[in-house]
Coordinates of C-alpha atoms and ligand atoms in Angstrom, one line a residue:
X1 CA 6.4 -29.7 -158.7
X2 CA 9.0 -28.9 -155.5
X3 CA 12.4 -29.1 -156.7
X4 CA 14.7 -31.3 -155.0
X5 CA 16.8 -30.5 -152.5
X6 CA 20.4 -30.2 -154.1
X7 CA 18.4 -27.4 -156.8
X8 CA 17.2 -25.8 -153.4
X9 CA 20.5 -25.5 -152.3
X10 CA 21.6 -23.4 -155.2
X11 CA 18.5 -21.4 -155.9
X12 CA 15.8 -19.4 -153.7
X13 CA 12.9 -19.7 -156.6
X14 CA 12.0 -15.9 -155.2
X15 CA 15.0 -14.5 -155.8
X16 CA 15.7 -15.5 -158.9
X17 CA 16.0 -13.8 -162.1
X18 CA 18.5 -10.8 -163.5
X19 CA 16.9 -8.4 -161.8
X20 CA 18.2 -8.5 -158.3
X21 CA 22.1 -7.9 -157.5
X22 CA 22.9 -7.0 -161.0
X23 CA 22.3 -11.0 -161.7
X24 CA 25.6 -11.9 -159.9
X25 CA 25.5 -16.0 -158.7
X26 CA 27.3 -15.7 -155.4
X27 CA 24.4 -13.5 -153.3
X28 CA 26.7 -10.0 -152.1
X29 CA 27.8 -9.4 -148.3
X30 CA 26.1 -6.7 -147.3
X31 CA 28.5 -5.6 -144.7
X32 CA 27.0 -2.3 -143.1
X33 CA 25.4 -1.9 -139.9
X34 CA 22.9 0.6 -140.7
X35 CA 20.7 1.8 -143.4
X36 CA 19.8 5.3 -144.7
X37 CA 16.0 5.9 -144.3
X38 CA 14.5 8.0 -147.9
X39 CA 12.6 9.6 -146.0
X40 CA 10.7 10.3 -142.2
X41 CA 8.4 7.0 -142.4
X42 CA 9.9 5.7 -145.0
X43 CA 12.2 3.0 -145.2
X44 CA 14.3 0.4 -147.6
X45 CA 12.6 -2.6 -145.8
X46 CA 16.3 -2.3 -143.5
X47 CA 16.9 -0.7 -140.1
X48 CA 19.7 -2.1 -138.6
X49 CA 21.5 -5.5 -138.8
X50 CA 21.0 -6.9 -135.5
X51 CA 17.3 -6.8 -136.4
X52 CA 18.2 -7.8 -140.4
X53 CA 20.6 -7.7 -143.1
X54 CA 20.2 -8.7 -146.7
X55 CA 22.6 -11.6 -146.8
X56 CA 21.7 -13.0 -143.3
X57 CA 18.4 -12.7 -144.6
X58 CA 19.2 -14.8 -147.7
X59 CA 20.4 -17.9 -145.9
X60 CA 17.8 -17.6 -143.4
X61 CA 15.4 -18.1 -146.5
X62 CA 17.7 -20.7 -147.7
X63 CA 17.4 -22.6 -144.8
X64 CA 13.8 -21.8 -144.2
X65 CA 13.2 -23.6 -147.9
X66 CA 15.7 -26.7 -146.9
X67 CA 14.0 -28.0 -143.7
X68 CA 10.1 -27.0 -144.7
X69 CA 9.6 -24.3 -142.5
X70 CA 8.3 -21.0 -142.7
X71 CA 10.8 -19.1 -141.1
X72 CA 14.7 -19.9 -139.9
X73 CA 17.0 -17.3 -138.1
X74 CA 20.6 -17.4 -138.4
X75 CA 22.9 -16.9 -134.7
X76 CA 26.3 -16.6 -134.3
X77 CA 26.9 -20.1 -133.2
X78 CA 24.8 -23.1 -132.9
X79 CA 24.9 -22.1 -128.6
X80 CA 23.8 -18.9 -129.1
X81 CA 20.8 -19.9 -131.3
X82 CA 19.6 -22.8 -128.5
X83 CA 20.5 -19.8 -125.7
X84 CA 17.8 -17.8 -127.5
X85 CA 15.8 -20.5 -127.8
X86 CA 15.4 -20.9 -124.1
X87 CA 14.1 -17.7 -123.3
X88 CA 11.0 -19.0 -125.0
X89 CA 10.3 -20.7 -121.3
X90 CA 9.9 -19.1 -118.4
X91 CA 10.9 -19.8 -114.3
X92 CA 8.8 -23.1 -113.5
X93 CA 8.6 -24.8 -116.6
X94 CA 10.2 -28.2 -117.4
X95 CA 11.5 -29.8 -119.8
X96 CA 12.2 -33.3 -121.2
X97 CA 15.4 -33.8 -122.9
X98 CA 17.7 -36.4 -123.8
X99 CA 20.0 -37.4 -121.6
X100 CA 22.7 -38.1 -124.7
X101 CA 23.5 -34.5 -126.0
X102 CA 25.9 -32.4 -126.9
X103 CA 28.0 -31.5 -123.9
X104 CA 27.7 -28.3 -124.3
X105 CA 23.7 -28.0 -124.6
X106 CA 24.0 -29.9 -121.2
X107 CA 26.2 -27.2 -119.7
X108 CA 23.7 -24.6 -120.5
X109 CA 20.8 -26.5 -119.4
X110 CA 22.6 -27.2 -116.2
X111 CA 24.1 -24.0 -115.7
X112 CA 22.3 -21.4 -117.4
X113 CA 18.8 -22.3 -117.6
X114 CA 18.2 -24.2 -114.2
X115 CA 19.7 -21.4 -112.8
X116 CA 16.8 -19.0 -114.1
X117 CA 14.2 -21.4 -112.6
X118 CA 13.7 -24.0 -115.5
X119 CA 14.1 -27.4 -114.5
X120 CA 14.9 -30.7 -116.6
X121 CA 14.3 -34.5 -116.8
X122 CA 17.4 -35.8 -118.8
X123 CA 15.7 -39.4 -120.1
X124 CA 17.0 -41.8 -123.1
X125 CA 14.0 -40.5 -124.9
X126 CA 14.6 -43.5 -128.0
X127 CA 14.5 -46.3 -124.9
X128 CA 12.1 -44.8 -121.8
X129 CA 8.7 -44.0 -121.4
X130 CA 8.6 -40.0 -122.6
X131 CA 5.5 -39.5 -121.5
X132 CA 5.0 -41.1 -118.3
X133 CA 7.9 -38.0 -117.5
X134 CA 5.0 -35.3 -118.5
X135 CA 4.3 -32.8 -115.5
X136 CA 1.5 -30.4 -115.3
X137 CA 4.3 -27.8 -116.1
X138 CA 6.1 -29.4 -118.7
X139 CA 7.2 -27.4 -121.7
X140 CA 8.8 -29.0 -124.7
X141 CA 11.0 -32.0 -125.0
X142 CA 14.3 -31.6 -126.5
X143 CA 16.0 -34.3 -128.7
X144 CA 18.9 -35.1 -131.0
X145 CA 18.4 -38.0 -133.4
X146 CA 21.1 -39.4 -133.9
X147 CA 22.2 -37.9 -130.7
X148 CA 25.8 -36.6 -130.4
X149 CA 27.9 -38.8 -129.1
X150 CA 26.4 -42.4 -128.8
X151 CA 24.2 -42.1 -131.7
X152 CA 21.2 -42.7 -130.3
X153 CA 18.1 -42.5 -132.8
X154 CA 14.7 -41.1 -131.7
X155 CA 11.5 -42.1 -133.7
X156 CA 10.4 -38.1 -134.2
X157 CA 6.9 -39.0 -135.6
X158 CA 6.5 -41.0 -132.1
X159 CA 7.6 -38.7 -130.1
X160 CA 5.3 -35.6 -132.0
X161 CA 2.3 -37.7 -131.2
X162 CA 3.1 -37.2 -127.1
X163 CA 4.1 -33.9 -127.4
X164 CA 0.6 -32.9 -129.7
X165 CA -1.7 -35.1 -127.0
X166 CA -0.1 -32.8 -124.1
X167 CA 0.4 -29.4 -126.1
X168 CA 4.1 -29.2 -125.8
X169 CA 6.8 -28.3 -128.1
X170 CA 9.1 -30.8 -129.8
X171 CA 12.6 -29.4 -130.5
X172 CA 14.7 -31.3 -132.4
X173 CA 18.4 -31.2 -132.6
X174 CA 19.3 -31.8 -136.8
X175 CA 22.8 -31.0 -137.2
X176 CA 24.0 -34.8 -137.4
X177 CA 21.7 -35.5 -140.4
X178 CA 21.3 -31.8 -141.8
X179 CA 17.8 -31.3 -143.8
X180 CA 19.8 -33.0 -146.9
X181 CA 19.0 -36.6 -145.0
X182 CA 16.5 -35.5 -142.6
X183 CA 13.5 -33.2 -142.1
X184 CA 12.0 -32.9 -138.3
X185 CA 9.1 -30.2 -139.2
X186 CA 7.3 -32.8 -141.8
X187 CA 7.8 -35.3 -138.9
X188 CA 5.8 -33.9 -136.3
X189 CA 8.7 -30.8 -134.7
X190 CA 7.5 -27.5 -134.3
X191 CA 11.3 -25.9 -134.1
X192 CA 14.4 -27.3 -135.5
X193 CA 18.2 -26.5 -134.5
X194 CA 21.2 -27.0 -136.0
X195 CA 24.5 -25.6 -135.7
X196 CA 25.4 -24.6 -138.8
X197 CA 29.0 -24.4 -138.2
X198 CA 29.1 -28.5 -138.9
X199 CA 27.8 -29.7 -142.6
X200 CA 26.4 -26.5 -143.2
X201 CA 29.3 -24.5 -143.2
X202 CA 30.9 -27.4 -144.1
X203 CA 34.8 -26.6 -144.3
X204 CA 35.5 -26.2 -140.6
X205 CA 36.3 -22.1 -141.2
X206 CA 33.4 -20.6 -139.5
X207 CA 30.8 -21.2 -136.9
X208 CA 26.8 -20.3 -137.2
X209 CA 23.9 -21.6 -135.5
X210 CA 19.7 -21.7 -136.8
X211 CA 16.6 -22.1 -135.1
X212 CA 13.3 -23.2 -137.7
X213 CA 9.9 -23.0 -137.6
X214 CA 6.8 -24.0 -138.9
X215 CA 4.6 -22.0 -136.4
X216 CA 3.7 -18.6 -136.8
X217 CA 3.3 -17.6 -132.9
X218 CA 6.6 -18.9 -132.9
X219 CA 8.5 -17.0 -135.6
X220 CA 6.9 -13.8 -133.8
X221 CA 8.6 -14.6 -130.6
X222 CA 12.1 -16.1 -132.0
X223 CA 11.9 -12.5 -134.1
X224 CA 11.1 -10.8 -131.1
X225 CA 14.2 -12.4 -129.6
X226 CA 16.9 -11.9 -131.9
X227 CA 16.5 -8.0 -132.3
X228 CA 16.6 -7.9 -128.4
X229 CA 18.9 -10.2 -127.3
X230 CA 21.1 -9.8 -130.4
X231 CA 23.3 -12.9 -131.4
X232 CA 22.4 -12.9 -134.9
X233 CA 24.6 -14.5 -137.9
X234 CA 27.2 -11.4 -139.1
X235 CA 26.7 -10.8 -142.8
X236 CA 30.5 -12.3 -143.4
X237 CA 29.8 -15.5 -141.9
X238 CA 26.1 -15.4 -143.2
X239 CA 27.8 -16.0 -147.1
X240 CA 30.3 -18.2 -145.7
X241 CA 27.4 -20.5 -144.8
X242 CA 25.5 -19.7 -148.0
X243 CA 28.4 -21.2 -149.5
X244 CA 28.6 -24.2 -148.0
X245 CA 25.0 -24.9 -148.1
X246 CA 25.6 -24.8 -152.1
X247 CA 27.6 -28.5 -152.1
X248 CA 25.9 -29.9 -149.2
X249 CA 24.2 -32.6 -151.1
X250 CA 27.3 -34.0 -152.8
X251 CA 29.4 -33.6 -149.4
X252 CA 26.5 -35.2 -147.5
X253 CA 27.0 -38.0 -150.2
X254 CA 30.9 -38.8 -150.0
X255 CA 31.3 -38.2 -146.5
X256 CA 28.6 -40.8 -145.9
X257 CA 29.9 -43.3 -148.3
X258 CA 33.3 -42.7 -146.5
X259 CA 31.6 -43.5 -143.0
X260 CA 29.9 -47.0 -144.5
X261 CA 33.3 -48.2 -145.5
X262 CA 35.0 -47.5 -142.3
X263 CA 32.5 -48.3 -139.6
X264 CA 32.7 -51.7 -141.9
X265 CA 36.6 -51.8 -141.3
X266 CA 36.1 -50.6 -138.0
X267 CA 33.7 -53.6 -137.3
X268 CA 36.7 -56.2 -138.3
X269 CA 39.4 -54.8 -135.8
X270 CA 40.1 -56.8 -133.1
X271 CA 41.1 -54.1 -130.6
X272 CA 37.3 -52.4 -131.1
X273 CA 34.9 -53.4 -129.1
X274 CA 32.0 -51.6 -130.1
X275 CA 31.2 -49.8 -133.6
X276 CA 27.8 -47.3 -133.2
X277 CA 26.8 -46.1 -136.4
X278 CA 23.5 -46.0 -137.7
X279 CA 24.3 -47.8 -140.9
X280 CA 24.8 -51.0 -139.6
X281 CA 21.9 -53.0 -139.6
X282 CA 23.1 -54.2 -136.0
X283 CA 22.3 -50.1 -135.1
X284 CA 19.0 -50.3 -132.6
X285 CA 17.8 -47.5 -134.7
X286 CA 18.7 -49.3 -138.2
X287 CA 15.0 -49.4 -139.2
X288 CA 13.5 -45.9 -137.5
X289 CA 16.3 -44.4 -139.6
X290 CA 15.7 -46.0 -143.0
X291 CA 11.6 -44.9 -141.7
X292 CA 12.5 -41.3 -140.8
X293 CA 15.6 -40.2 -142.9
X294 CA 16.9 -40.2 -146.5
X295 CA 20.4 -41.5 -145.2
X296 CA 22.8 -42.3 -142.2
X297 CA 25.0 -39.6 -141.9
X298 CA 28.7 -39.5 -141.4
X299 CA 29.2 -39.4 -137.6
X300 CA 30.9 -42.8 -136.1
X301 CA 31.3 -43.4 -132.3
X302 CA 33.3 -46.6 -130.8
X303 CA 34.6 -48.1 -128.5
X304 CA 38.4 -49.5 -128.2
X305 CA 39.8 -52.3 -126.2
X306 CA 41.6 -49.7 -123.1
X307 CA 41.7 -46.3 -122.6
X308 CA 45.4 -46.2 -123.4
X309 CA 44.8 -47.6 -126.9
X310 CA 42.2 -44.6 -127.5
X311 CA 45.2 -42.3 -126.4
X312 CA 47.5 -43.3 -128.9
X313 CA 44.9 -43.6 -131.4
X314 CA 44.5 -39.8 -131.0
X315 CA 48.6 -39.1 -130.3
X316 CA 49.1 -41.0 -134.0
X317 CA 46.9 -39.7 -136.4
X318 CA 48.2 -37.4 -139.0
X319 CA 46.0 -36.3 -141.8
X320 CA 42.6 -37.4 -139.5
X321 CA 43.0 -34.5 -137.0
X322 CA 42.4 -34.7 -133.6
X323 CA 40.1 -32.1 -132.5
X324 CA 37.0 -31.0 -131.9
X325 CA 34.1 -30.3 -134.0
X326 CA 32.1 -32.0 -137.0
X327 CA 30.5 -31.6 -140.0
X328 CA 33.5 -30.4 -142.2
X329 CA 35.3 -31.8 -145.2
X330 CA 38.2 -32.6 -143.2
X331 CA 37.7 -35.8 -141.3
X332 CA 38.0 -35.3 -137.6
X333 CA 38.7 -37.5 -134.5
X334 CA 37.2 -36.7 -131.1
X335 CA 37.7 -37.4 -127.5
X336 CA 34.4 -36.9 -125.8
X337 CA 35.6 -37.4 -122.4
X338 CA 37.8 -34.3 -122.7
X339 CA 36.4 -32.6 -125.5
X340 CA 33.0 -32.3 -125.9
X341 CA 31.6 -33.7 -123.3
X342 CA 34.3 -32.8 -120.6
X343 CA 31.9 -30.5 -118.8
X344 CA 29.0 -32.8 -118.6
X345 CA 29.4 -35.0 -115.1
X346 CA 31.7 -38.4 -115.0
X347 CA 28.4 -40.1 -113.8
X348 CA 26.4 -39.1 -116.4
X349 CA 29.0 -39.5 -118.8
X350 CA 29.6 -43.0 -118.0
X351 CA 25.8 -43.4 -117.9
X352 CA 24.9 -42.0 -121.1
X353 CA 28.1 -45.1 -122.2
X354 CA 30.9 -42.2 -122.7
X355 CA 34.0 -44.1 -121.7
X356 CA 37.7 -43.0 -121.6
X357 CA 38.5 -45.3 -124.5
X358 CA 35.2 -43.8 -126.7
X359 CA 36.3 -42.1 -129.8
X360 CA 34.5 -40.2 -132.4
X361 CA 34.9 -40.1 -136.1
X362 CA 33.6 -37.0 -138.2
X363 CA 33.8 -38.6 -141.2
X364 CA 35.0 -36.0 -144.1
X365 CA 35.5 -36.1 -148.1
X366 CA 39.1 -37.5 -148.6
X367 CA 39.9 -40.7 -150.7
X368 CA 38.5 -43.2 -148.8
X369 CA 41.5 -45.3 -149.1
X370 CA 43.9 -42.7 -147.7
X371 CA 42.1 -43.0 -144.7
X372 CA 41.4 -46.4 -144.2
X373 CA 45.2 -46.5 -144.7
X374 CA 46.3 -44.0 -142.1
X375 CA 43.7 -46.0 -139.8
X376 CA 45.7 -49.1 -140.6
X377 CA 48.8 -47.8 -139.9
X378 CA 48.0 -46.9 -137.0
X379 CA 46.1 -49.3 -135.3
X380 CA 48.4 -51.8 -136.2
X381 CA 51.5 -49.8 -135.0
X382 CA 49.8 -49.8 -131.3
X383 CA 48.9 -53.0 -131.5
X384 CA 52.6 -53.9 -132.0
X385 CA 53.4 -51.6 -129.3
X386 CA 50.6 -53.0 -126.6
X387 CA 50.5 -56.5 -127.4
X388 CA 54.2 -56.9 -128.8
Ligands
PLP1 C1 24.5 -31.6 -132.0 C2 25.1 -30.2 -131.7 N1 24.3 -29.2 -131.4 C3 24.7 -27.9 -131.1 C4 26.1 -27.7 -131.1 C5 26.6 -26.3 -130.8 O1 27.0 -25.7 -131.9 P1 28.2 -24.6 -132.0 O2 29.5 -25.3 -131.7 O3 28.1 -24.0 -133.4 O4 27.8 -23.5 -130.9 C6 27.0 -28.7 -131.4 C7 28.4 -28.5 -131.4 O5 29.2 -29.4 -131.5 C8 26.5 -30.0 -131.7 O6 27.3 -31.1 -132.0

């Protein structure tokens, strides 16, 4: 019988045993660049650690087992893995991607890969017609479900169907979810990416990205790749993520249960005008979420009355930090507008319904209460300061 996924966050069934690593629990950082050969022709299975090292090797197996696919490689960041994964196109391809992403995915897009000939259509892939977008040179498309900021959920099984009935890839985006709620390759996706710096990693101290498969001719390209163009995981960082993936089940769990409670509270304050997490039954993609995934996740996007209350939500926050990133057991507080999204267009910004008074809540493992009470606090103290 398959385990379940908490055991397969603990334990690689083909490693296991006394055998290898003396028996010891936490798998060893290989930290060495190169490897002595035994002989002319001979070799320990180990070259050089751009192409592999043992412990990079072990998460990428780890990870591999988590999301169902054959093969996962492990970048430096979750950038450098979708960098990589865009040399898989070539000058004159498109692409269809969603037109809510992480800013920084739309800076590359934008920047990098239009300007080595690859061009994109940037559609709400959950509301328009994908495939009425399909060209005679179109590629892949490219989603994130939920999509980071507004939370926008994609029906994956759908969208496989159109990209099977006009052979093109469907890349999905998983880091909101992680495999623990959500996995794209038994959906329909042929190459999953997460950056594994967020609920992976899990305690905000290092930064990894992965690319999955469930296609050979693909693993034999993404290999290719990352011994040429060299971005892979460092062995340091590869246990640091190992680690992390060990409580990801029971972090996944809190941080969720954390996220129910204060998109409710969220919901009953007057100065918020808008609450988008995929929890509420009120979510559009309430029921392809409860269809496609074991859970909600932890991300919470909304919207407050002016931009100057957002401000001061972000200038008085204490133990919620304001900054950047996801995923960790810290809960964080974003401003997309300068943070995250800063580089992606006003127009598109405002578009895609990133306003100056959207914030976003990474919602992390503390006692619920503390935080409800620091949000509290708070809100209440700008309230009195706004509205006397
Ligand atoms: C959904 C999503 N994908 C990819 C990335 C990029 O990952 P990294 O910051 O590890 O390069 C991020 C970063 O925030 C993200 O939120």
């Amino acid at each position: 019988m398959a385990r379940g996924i908490e055991t397969k966050c603990l334990h690689l069934e083909e490693e296991e045993g006394y055998s290898s690593n003396y028996g010891a629990l936490s798998y060893p950082i290989y930290q060495t660049a190169t490897y002595a050969h035994p002989g002319v022709g001979k070799s320990t299975g180990y070259d050089y650690s751009r192409l592999q090292n043992p412990t990079r090797e072990h998460l990428e197996k780890v990870v591999a087992t988590l999301e169902n696919g054959i093969d996962a490689l492990a970048f430096s960041t979750g950038m450098a893995a979708i960098a990589m994964l865009m040399e898989l196109f070539a000058p004159g391809d498109h692409l269809i991607v969603d037109a809510d992403l992480y800013g920084g995915s739309i800076r590359l897009f934008n920047n990098i890969s239009e300007k080595n000939g690859i061009t994109f259509s940037h559609i709400d892939c959950c509301k328009e017609d994908v495939e009425s977008y399909v060209r005679g040179n179109t590629k892949a498309i490219y989603v994130e479900t939920p999509t980071n900021p507004m939370m926008n959920v994609t029906d994956i099984e759908k969208i496989s169907g159109i990209a099977r009935k006009h052979h093109l890839l469907l890349i999905v985006d998983n880091t909101f979810l992680t495999p623990y709620f959500q996995n794209p390759l038994d959906l329909g996706a042929d190459i999953v990416v997460h950056s594994g710096t967020k609920y992976l990693g899990g305690h905000n101290d290092t930064l990894a990205g992965f690319l999955v498969t469930n296609r050979e001719d693909i693993r034999e390209k993404f290999r290719f790749l990352i011994k040429t163009t060299g971005a892979g995981l460092a062995p340091f960082d590869s246990w640091l993520i190992l680690r992390g993936i060990k409580t990801l089940g029971i972090r996944m769990e809190k941080s969720q249960q954390n996220a129910a409670a204060i998109a409710n509270w969220l919901q009953e304050q007057k100065a918020v005008t808008k609450v988008i997490y995929p929890g509420l039954p009120t979510h559009p993609g309430y029921e392809t979420m409860k269809k496609q995934a074991r859970g909600f996740g932890a991300m919470i996007t909304f919207q407050l009355e002016s931009r100057e209350f957002a401000l001061a939500v972000l200038e008085k926050v204490r133990m919620i930090k304001f900054a950047e990133s996801l995923g960790g057991v810290e809960t964080l507080i974003t401003y997309p507008t300068t943070q995250t999204h800063a580089d992606v267009p006003k127009e598109i910004r405002e578009r895609n319904g990133i306003t100056e008074s959207t914030l976003r809540l990474s919602v992390g493992i503390e006692d619920v209460k503390d935080l409800l009470e620091e949000l509290d606090k708070v809100f209440r103290e700008i309230e009195g300061k706004l509205h006397g």
